[in-house]
Short mmCIF file of C-alpha atoms in Angstrom, two decimals:
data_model
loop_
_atom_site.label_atom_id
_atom_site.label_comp_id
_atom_site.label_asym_id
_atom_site.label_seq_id
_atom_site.Cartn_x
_atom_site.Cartn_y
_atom_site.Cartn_z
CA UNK A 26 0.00 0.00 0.00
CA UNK A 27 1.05 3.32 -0.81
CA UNK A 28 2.14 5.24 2.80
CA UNK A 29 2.04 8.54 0.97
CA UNK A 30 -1.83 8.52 0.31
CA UNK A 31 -3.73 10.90 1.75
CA UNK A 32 -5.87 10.42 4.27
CA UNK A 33 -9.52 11.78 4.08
CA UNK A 34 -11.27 13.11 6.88
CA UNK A 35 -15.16 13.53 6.96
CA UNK A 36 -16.75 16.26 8.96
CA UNK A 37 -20.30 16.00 8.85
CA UNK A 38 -21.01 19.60 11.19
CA UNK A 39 -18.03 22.27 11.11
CA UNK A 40 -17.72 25.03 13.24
CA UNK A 41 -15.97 28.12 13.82
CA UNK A 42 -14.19 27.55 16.85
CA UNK A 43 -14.60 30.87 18.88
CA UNK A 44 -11.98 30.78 21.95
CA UNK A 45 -12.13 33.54 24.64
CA UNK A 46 -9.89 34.11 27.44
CA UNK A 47 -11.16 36.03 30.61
CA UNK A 48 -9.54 36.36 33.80
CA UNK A 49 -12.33 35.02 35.54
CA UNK A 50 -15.76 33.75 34.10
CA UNK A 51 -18.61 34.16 36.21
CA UNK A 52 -22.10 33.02 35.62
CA UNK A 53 -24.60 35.56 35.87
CA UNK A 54 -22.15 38.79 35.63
CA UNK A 55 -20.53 40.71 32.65
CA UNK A 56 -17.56 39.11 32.27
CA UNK A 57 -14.58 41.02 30.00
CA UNK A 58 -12.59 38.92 27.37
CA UNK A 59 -8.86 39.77 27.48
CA UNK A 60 -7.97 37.78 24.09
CA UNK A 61 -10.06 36.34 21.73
CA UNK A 62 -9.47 33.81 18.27
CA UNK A 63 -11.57 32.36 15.67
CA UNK A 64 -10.53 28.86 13.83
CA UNK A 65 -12.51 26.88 11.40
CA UNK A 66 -13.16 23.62 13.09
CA UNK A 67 -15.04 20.54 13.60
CA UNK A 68 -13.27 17.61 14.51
CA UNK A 69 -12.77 16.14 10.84
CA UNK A 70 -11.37 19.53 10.00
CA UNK A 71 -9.11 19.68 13.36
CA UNK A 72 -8.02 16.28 12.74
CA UNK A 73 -6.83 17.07 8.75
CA UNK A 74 -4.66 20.75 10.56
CA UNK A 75 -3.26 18.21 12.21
CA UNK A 76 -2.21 15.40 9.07
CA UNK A 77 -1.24 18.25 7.25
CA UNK A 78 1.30 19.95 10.34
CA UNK A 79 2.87 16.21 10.35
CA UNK A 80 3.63 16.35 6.63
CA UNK A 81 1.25 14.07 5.17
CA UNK A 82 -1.72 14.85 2.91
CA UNK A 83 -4.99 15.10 3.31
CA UNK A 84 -8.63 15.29 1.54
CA UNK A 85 -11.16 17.03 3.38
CA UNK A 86 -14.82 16.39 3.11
CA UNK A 87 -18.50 16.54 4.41
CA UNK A 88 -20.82 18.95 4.91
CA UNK A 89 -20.31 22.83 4.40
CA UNK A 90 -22.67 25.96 4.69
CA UNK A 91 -22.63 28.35 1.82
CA UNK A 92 -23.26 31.19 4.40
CA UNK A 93 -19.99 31.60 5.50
CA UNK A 94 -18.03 28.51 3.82
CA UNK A 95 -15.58 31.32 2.54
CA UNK A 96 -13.80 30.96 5.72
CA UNK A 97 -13.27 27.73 5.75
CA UNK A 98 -12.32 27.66 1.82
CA UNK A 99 -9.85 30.37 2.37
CA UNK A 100 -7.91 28.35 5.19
CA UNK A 101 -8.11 25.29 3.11
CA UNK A 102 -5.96 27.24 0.32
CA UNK A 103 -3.87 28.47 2.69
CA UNK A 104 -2.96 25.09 4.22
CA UNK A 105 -2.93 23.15 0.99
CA UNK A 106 -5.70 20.93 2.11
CA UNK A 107 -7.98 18.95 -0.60
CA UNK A 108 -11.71 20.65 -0.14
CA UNK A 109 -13.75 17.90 -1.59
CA UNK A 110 -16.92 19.43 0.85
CA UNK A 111 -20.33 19.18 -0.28
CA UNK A 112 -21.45 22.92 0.16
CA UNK A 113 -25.39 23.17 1.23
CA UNK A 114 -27.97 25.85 2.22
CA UNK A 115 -26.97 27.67 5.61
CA UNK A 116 -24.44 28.31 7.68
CA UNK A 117 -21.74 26.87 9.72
CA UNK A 118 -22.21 26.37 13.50
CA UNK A 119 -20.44 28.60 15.75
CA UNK A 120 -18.77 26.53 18.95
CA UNK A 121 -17.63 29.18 21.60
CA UNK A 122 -14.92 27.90 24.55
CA UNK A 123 -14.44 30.42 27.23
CA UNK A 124 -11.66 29.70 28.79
CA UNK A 125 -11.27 30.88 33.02
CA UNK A 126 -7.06 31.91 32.79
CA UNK A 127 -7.42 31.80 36.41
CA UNK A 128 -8.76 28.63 37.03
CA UNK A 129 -7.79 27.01 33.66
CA UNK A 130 -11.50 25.76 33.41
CA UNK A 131 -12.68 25.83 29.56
CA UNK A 132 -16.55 25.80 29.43
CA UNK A 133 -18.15 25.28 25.99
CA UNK A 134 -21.03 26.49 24.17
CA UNK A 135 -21.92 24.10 21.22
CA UNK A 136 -24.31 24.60 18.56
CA UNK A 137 -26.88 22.69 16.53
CA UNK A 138 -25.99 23.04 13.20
CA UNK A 139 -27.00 23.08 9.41
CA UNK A 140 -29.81 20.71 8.13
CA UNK A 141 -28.42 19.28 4.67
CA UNK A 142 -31.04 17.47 2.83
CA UNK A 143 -31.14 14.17 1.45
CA UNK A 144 -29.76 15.53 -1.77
CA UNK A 145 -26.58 16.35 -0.12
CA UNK A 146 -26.29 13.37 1.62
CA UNK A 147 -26.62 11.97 -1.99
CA UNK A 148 -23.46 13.90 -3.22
CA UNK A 149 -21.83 13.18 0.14
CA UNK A 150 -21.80 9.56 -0.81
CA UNK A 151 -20.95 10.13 -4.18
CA UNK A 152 -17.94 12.16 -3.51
CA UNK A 153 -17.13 9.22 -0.80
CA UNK A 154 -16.92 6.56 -3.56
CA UNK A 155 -14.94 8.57 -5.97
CA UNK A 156 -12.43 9.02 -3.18
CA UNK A 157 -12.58 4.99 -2.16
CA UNK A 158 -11.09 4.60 -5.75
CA UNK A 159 -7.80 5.98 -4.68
CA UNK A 160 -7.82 6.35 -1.16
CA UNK A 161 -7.40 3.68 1.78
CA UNK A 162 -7.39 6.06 4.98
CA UNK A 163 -10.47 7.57 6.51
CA UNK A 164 -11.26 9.28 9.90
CA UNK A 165 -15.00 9.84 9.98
CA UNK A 166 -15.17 12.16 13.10
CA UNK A 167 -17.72 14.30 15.42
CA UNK A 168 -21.07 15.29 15.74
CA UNK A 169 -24.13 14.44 13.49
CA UNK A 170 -26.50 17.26 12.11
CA UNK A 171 -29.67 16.99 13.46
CA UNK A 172 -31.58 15.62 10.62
CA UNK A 173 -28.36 13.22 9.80
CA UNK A 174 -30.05 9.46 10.62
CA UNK A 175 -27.68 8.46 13.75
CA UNK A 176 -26.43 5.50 11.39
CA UNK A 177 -25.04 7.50 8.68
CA UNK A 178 -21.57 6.31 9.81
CA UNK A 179 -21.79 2.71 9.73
CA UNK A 180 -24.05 3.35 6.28
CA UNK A 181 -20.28 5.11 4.96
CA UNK A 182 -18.35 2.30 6.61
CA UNK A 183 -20.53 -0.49 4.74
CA UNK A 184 -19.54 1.59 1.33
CA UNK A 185 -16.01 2.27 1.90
CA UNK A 186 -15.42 -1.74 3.31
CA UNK A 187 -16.40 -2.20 -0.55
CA UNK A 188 -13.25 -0.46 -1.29
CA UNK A 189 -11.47 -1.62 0.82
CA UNK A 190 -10.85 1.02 2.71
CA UNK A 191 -9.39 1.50 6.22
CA UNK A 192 -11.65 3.83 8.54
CA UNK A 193 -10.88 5.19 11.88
CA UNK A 194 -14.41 6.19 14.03
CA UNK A 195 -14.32 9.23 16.60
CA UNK A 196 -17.80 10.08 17.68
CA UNK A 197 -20.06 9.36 20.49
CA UNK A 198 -23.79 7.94 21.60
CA UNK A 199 -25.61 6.34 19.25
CA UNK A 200 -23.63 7.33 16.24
CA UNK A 201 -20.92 5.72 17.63
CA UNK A 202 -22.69 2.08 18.92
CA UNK A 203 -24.61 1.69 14.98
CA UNK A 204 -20.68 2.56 13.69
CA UNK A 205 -19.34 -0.24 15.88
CA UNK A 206 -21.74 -2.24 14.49
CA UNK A 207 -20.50 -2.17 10.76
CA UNK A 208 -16.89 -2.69 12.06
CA UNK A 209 -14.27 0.19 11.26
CA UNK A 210 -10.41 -0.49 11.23
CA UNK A 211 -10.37 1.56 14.60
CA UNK A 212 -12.35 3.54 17.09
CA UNK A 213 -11.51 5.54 19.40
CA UNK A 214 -13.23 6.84 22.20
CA UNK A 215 -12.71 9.04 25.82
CA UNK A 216 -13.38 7.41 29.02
CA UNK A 217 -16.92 9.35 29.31
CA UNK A 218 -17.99 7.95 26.10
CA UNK A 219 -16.60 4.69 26.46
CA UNK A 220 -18.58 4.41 29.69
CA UNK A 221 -21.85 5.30 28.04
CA UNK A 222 -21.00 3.07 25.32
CA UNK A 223 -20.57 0.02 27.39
CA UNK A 224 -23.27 1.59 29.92
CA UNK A 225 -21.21 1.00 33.03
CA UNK A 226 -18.66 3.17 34.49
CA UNK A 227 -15.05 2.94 33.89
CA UNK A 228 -13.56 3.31 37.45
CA UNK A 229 -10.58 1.03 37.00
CA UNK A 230 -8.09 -0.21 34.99
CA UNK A 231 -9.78 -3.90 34.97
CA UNK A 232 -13.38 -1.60 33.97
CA UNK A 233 -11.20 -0.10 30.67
CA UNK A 234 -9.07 -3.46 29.91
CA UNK A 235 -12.30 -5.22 30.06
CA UNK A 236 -14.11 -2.81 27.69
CA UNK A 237 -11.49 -2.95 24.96
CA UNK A 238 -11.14 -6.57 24.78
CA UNK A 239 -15.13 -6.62 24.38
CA UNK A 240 -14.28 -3.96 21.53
CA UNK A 241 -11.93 -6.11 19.63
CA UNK A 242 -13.62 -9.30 20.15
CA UNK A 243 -16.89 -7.38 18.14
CA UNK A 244 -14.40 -7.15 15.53
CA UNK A 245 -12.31 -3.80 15.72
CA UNK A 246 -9.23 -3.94 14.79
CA UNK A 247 -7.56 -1.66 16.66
CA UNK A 248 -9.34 0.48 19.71
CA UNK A 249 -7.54 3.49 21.35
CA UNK A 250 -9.20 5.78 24.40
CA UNK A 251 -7.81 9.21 25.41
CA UNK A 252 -7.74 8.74 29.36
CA UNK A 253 -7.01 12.46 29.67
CA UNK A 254 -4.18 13.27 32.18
CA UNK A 255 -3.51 9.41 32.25
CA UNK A 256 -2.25 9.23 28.98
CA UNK A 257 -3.65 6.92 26.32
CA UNK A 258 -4.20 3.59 25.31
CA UNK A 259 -4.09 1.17 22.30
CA UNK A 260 -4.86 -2.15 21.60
CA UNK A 261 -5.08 -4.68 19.13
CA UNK A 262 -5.51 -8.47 19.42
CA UNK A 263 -1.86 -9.28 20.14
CA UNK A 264 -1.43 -6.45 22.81
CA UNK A 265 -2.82 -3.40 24.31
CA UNK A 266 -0.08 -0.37 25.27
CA UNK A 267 -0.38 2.22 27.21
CA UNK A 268 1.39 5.63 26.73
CA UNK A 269 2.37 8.65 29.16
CA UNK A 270 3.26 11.95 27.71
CA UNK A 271 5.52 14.40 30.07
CA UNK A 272 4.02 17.10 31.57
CA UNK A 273 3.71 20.36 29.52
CA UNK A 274 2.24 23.99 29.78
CA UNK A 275 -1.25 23.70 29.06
CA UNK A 276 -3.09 26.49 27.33
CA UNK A 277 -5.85 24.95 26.21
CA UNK A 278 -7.25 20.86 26.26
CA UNK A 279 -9.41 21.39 22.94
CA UNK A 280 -8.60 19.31 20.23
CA UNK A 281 -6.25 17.40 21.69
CA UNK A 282 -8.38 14.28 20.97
CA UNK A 283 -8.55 15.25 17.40
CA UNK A 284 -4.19 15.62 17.10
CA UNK A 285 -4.32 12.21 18.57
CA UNK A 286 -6.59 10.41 16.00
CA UNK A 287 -4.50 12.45 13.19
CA UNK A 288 -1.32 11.25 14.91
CA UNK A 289 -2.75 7.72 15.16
CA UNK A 290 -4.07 7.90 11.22
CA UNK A 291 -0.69 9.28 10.05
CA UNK A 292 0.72 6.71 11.86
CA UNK A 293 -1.29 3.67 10.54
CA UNK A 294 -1.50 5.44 6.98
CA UNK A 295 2.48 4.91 7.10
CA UNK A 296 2.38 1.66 8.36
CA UNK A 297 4.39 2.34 11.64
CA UNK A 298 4.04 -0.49 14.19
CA UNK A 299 1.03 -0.03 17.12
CA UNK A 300 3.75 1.16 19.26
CA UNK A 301 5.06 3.79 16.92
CA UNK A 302 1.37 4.88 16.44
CA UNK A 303 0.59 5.40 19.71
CA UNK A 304 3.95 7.08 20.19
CA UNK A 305 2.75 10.18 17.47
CA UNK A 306 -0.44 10.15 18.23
CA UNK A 307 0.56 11.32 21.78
CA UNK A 308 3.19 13.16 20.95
CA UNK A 309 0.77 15.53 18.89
CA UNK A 310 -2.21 15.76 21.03
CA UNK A 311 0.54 16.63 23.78
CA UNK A 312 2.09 19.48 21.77
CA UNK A 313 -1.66 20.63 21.09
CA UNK A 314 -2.79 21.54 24.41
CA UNK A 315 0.82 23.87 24.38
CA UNK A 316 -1.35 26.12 21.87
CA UNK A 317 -4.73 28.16 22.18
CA UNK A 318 -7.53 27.32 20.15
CA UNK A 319 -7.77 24.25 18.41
CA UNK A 320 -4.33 25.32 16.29
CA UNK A 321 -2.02 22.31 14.86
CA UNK A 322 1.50 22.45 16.22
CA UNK A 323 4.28 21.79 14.22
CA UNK A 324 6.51 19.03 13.22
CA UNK A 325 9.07 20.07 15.39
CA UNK A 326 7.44 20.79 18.27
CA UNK A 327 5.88 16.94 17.69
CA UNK A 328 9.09 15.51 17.26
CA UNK A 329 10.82 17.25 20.51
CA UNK A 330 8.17 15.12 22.29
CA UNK A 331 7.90 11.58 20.61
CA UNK A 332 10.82 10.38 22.76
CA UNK A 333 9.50 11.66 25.92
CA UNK A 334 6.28 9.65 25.15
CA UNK A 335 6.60 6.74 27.81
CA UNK A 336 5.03 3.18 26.43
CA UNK A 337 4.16 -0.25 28.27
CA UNK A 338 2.36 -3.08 27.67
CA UNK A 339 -0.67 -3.69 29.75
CA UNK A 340 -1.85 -7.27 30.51
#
């Protein structure tokens, strides 16, 4: 297989990715922002800043309102990203993170959405297929519009199995049990959705063993959960490792889950062992959370930290 493919990511509900910084943020009161940035986001899109800032290609695609797609088409250009996005009537969601410098607490306002119509979802899958043809990577990532039916990603990962196609799942609730179903290459959820997932909490390390073994024995290949501050995990059916990141200045925890599946992806697209994978993938979400926003860091400041990235096997 050719390591030098790009990988597509599929972003079904962008955003604009509003971050403020107060001194303090109380509920209730006028509060004053100090600094403030916009980026285009969505976690297909954050994942494919974050390909790109590791020096491998990418294809971008899903769902994008006319409204204001502009800003997302200009950034696109800019980064020498593939916009294969399906533009329809509306606008982009705004998601707003107001982040408490004080207290370092991020609180986030989220919201709903475009409706694209069946037509779209038409081209959507159209667009899909033409990519299949010469394509083997996909991360199919984040939240559903609200007219999207909730199995929309296993109904992609049915089409692109045709293909042949590899396809790494990062979503949550329902969307992410009917995508399980239809077996992507990899998944890869937090703790909080892994524990609604399995509907039982996660409390230990036996709880989170247990839950990926159940994962791979459904018939993922490869399952990885973000266990915030604890690092990360990985497994596959000959062994599940777990990886520790050093400490670092944190300016801001969003999107770090997003530069770990595009770490992970690049990883896999290149055909580095499970170790290696994990090693990137944690290496990048690490240097994320240096940055505010949901900006990519760069290769360098990935590579300073891939040997500081701390791996064992877990039994």
């Amino acid at each position: 297989m050719n390591n030098t493919l790009p990988i597509v990511t599929v972003t079904l509900n962008p955003a604009l990715d509003r971050t403020l910084h107060l001194p303090s943020f109380t509920l209730g009161k006028v509060n004053r922002v100090d600094t403030e940035r916009t980026d285009p986001g969505g976690k297909g899109i954050n994942v494919a800043k974050v390909i790109t800032a590791l020096g491998h290609p990418v294809v971008v695609t899903g769902f994008l309102g006319k409204k204001n797609a502009y800003t997302f088409q200009d950034y696109f250009k800019q980064e020498n990203i593939v916009d294969r996005f399906v533009e329809t009537f509306g606008e982009n969601r705004e998601n707003i993170k107001i982040v408490d410098t004080t207290t370092d607490v991020v609180s986030e306002l989220n919201f709903p959405g475009m409706i694209p119509t069946a037509a779209d979802l038409k081209n959507l899958q159209d667009i899909l297929r033409q990519l299949a043809v010469k394509h083997k990577w996909f991360v199919l990532s984040g939240s559903l519009p609200l007219t999207v039916p909730t199995d929309i990603y296993a109904t992609f990962i049915e089409m692109l199995h045709q293909y042949d196609c590899n396809v790494i799942l990062d979503t949550s609730g329902p969307a992410l049990s009917a995508g399980i179903a239809a077996k992507p290459f990899a998944v890869k959820p937090n703790l909080p959705e892994l524990s609604q997932l399995m509907q039982a909490p996660m409390e230990s390390d036996k709880d989170i063993l247990g839950a990926v073994k159940q994962l791979l024995r459904q018939g993922i290949s490869q399952v990885a959960i973000s266990l915030g501050e604890k690092g990360s995990l990985v497994g596959d059916c000959q062994q599940i490792l777990r990886a520790k990141a050093p400490a670092v200045p944190v300016s801001s925890t969003v999107g770090a889950g997003d530069a770990f599946v595009a770490g992970f992806s690049v990883g896999q697209a290149r055909s580095l062992s499970l170790a290696d994978s994990i090693r990137l993938a944690s290496a990048a979400a690490s240097a994320s959370v240096i940055l505010p926003g949901t900006q990519a860091a760069s290769l360098s400041d990935v590579n300073k930290l891939i040997n500081k990235i701390e791996i064992e096997e877990w039994r």
